[in-house]
Short mmCIF file of C-alpha atoms in Angstrom, two decimals:
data_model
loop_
_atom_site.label_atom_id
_atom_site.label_comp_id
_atom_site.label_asym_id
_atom_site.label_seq_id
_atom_site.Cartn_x
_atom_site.Cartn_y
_atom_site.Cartn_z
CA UNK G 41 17.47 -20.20 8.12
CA UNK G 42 14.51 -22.18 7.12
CA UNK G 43 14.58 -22.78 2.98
CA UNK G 44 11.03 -23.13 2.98
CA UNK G 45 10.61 -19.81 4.79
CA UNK G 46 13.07 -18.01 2.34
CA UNK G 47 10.78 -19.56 -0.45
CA UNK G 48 7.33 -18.64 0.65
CA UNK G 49 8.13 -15.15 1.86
CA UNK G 50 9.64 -14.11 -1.59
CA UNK G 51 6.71 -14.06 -4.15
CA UNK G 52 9.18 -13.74 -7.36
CA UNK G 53 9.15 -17.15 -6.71
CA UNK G 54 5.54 -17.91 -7.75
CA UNK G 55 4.90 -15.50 -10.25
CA UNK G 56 3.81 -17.33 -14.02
CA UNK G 57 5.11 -14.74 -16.02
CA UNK G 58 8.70 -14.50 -15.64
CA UNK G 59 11.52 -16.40 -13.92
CA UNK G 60 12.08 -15.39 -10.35
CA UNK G 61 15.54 -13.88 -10.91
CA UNK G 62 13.94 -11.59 -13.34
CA UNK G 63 10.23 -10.56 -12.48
CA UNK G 64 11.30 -7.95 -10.34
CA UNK G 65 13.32 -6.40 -12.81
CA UNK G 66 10.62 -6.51 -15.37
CA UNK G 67 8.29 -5.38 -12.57
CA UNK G 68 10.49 -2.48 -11.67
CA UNK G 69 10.89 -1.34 -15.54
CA UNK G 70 7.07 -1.77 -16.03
CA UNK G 71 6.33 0.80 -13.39
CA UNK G 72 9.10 3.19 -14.22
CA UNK G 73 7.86 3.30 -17.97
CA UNK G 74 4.35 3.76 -17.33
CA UNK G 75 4.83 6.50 -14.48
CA UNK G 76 6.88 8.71 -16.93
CA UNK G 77 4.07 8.53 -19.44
CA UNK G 78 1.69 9.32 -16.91
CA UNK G 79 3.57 12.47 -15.68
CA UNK G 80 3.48 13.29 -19.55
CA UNK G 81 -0.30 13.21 -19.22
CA UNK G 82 -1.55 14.50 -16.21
CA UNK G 83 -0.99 17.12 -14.03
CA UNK G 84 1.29 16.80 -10.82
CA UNK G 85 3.48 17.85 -8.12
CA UNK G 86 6.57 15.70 -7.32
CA UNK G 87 9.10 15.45 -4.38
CA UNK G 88 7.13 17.04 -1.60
CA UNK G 89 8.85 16.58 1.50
CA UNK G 90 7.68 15.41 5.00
CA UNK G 91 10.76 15.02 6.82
CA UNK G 92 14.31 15.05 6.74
CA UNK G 93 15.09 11.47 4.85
CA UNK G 94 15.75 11.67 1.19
CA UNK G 95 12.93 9.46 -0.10
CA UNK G 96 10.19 10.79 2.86
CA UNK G 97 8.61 12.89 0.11
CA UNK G 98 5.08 12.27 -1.62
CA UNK G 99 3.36 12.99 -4.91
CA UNK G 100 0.52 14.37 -6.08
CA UNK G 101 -0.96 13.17 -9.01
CA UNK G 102 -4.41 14.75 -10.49
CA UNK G 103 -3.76 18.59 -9.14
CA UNK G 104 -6.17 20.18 -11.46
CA UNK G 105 -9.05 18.41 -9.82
CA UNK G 106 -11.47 20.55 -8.33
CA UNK G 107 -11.31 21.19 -4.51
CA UNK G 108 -13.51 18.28 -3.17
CA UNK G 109 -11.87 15.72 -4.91
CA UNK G 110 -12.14 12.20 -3.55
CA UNK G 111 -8.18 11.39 -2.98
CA UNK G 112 -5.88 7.80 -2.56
CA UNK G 113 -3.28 7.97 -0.73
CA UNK G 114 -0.92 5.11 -1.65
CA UNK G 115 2.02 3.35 0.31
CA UNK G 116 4.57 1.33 -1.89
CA UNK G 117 5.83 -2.19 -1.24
CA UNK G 118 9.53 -3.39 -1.39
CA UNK G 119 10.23 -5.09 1.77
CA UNK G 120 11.05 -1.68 3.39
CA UNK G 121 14.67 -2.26 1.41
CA UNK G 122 14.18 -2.20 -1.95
CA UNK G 123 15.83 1.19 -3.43
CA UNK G 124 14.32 0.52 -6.75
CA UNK G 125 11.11 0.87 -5.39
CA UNK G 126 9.52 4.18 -4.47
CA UNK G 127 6.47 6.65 -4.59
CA UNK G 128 8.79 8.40 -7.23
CA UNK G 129 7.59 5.08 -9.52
CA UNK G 130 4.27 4.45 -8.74
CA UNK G 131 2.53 7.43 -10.27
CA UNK G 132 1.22 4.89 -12.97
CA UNK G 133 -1.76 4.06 -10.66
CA UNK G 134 -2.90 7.42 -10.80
CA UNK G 135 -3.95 6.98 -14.52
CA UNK G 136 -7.62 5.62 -14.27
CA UNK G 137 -8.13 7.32 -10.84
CA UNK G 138 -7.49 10.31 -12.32
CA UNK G 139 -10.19 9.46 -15.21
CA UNK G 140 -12.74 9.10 -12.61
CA UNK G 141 -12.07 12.66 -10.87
CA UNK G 142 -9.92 10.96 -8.06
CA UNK G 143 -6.40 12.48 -6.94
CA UNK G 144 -3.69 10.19 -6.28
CA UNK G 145 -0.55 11.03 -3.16
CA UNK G 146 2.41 8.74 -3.53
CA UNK G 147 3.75 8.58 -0.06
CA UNK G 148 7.34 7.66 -0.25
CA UNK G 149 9.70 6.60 3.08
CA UNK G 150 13.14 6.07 4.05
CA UNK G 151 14.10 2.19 4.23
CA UNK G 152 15.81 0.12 6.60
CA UNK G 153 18.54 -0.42 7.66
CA UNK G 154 18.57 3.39 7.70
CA UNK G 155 15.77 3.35 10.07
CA UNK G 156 14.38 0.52 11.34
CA UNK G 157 10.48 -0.76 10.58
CA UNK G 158 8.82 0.76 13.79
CA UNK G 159 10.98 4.06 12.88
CA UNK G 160 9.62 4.05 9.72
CA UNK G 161 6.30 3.23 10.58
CA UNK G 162 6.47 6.42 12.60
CA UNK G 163 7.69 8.62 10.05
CA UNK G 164 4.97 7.73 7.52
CA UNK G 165 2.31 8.71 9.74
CA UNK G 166 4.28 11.98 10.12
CA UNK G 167 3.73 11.67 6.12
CA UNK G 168 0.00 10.94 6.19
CA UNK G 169 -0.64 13.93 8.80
CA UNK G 170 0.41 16.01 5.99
CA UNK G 171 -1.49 14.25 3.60
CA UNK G 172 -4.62 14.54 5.27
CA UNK G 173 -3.94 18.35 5.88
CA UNK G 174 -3.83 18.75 1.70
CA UNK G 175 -7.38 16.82 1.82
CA UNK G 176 -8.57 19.34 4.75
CA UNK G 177 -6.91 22.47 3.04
CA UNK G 178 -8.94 21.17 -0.80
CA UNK G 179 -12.17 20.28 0.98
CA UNK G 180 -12.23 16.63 -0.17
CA UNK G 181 -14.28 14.63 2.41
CA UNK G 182 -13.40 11.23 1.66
CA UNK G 183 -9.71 9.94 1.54
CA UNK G 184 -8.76 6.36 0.80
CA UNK G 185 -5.29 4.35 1.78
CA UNK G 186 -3.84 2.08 -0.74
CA UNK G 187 -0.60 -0.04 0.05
CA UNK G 188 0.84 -3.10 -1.91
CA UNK G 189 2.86 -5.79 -0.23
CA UNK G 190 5.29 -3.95 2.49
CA UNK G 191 2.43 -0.38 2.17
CA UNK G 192 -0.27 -3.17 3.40
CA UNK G 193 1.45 -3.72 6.14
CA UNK G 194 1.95 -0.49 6.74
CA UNK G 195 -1.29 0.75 7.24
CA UNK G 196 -2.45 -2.52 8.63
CA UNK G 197 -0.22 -2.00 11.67
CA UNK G 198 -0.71 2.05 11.87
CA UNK G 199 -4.21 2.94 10.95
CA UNK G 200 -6.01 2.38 14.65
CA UNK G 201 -3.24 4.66 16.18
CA UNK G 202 -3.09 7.26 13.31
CA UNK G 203 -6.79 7.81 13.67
CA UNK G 204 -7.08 8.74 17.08
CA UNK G 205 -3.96 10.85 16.34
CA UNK G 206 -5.91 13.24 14.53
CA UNK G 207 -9.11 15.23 14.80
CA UNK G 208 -12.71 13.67 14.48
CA UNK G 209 -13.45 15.42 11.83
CA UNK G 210 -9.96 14.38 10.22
CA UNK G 211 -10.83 11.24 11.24
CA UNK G 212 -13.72 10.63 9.29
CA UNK G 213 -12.49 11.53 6.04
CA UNK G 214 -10.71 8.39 5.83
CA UNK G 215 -13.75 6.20 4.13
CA UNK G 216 -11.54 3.12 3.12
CA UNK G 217 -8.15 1.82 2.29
CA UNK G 218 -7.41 -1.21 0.07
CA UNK G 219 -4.54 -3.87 1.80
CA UNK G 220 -2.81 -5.35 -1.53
CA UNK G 221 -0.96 -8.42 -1.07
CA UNK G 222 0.10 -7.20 2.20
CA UNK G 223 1.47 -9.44 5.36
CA UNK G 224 -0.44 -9.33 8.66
CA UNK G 225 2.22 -11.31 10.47
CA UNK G 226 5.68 -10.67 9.81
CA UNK G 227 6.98 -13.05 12.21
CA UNK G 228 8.39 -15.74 9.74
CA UNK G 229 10.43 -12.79 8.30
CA UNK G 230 12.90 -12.82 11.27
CA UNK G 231 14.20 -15.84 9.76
CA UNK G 232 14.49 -14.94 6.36
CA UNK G 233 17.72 -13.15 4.48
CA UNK G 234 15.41 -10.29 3.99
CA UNK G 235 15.81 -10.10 7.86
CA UNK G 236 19.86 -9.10 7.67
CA UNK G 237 18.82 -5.30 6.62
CA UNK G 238 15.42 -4.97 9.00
CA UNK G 239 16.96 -6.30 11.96
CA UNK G 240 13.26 -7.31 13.73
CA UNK G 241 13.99 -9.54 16.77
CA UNK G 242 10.71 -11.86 17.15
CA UNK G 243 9.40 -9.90 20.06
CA UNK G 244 9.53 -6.58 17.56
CA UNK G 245 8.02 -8.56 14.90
CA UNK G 246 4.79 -10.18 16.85
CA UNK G 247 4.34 -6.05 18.14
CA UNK G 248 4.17 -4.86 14.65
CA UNK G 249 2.03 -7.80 13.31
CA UNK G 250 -1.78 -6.67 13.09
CA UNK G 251 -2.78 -9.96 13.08
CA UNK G 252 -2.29 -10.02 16.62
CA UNK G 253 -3.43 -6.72 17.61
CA UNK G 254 -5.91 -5.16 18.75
CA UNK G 255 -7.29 -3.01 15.76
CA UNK G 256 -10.07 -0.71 15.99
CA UNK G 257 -10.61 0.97 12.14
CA UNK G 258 -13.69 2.67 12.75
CA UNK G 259 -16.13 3.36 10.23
CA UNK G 260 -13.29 3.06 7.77
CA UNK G 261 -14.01 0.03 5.84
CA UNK G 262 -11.27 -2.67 4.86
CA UNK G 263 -10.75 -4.10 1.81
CA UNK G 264 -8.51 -7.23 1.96
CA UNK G 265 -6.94 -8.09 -1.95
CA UNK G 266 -4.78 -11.01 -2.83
CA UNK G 267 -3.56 -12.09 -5.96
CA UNK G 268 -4.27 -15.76 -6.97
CA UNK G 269 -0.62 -16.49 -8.22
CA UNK G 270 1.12 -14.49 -4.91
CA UNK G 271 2.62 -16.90 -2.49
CA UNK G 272 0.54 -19.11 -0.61
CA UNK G 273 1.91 -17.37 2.66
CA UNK G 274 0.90 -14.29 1.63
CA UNK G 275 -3.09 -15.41 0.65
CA UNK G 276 -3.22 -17.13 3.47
CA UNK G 277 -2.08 -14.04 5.73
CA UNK G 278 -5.04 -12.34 3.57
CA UNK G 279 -7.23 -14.66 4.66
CA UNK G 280 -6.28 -15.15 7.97
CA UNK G 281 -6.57 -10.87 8.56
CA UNK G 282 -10.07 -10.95 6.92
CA UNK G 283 -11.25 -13.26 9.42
CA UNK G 284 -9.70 -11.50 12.07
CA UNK G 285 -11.83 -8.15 11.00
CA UNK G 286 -14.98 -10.05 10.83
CA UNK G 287 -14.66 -11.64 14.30
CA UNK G 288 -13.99 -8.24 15.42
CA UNK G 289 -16.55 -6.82 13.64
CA UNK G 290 -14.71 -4.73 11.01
CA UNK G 291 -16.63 -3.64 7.90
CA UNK G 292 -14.59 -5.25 5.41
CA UNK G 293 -14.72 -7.14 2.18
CA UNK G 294 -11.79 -9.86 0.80
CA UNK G 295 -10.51 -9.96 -2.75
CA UNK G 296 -8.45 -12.24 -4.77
CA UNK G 297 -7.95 -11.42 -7.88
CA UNK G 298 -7.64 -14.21 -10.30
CA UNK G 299 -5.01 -15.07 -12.74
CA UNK G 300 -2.32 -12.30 -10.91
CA UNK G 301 0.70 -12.59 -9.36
CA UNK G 302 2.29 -9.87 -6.63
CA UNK G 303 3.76 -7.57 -9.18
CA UNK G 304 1.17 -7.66 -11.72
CA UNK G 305 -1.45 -6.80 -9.68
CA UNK G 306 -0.88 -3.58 -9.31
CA UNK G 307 0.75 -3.18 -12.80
CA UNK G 308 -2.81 -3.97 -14.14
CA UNK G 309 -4.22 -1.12 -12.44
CA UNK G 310 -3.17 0.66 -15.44
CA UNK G 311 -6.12 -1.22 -17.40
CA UNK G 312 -9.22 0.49 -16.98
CA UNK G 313 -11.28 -2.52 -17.22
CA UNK G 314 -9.12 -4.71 -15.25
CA UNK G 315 -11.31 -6.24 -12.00
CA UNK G 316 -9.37 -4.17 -9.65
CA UNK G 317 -9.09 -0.58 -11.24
CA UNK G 318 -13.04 -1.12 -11.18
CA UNK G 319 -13.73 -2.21 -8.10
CA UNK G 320 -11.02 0.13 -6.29
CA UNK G 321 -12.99 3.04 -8.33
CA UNK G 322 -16.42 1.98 -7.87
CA UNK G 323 -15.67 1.52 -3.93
CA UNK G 324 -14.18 5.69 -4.13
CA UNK G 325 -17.31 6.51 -5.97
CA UNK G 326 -19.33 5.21 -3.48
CA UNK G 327 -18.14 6.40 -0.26
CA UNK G 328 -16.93 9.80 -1.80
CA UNK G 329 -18.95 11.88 0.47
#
């Protein structure tokens, strides 16, 4: 097991806020905190389920919103292991959305070794089917995708296929979706601990890396967001998949947003004026119709 590798593809290591045994902790207590006041505040349905795994449930955030509602649908991170992590948690993101006349859908999956990253990759799209049925069923015309770290990834790999899974008009609902601190090429994670619960062999790993497929998006358009104090593997996966959409001719745009690391970066979402709560809502309010 390469040390360097174990470093680079853990980004508690480079956060500049707390020490790396801790920031996850602090991360995880941030977005527990803020989620329950959120639920306090705005209207919601929790714990929908999807399938038969105990965390393959989403939840809706913003259900007083009028039928026609622009909507996120958002993917959490964690490695596809971490049990701390889950859609139950990330409700906080819905705060400003929900300002702005957006609904929020936490989509929540079962981790590994429990099922195994294509497995899950299959389920959530099982997940999202129902998703974009609540956006038919409410008349809102324009969804957008969210995922941070591991939810990157997620609909990095699964968006071309998921698409052409579902009806034209289905399919053009889905305006945009926002790939936060994701990885592209998950590779170098076959020889890192985090490895011992996903079990990828290499030749798994290069099949489920977008980086080197053969993605076809659509008119959905791609925004690519780093963090400037993630690890410099992950930026430099960022990178690396931006360029890949603009040699293939992808509409998409690439963000890095200074002075964050991986955790805070979506922590600050809770800030109205923070750069990316406005530029995720200003790219919604744009492509809404």
């Amino acid at each position: 097991m390469s040390e360097d590798l174990e470093t680079l593809y853990s980004p508690s290591h480079f956060s500049k806020r707390y020490r790396k045994d801790v920031v996850i902790a602090k991360h995880v207590e941030f977005i527990e905190t803020h989620t329950k006041l959120v639920r306090d505040a705005i209207p919601h349905e929790v714990g929908i389920p999807y399938g038969p795994g105990l965390r393959e449930k989403y939840d809706i955030y913003g259900t007083d919103l009028s039928d026609g509602s622009p909507i996120l649908i958002h993917i959490h991170g964690g490695f596809y292991q971490y049990e701390s992590i889950s859609q139950s948690n990330n409700g906080f993101i819905s705060q400003n959305l929900y300002k702005n006349g957006i609904k929020t859908i936490l989509l929540g999956y079962e981790l590994s070794p429990k099922r195994s990253v294509k497995e899950i990759l299959e389920h959530v799209q099982i997940g999202l089917r129902e998703c974009v049925k609540y956006a038919r069923q409410h008349k809102s015309e324009a969804i957008f995708l969210s995922g941070h770290s591991a939810g990157g990834h997620v609909i990095a790999t699964i968006l071309s296929g998921f698409k052409k899974s579902i009806s034209p008009e289905d399919r053009n609902r889905i305006k945009g979706c926002f790939l936060l601190c994701g990885l592209y090429n998950i590779e170098p994670v076959v020889n890192i601990s985090a490895n011992q619960l996903l079990g990828l062999s290499v030749d798994t790993a290069r099949k489920l890396s977008p980086l080197f497929d053969v993605v076809d998006y659509g008119e959905t358009v791609v925004y690519v967001v780093g963090a400037e104090y993630d690890s410099p593997a992950f930026l430099e996966q960022s990178l690396k998949f931006y360029n890949k959409l603009q040699k293939d001719g992808t509409r998409s745009h690439l963000w890095i947003i200074s002075m964050t690391d991986h955790f805070d970066i979506l922590e600050n979402l809770i800030d109205e004026n923070f750069e990316l709560t406005k530029l995720i809502v200003g790219a919604i309010q744009e492509r809404r119709v």
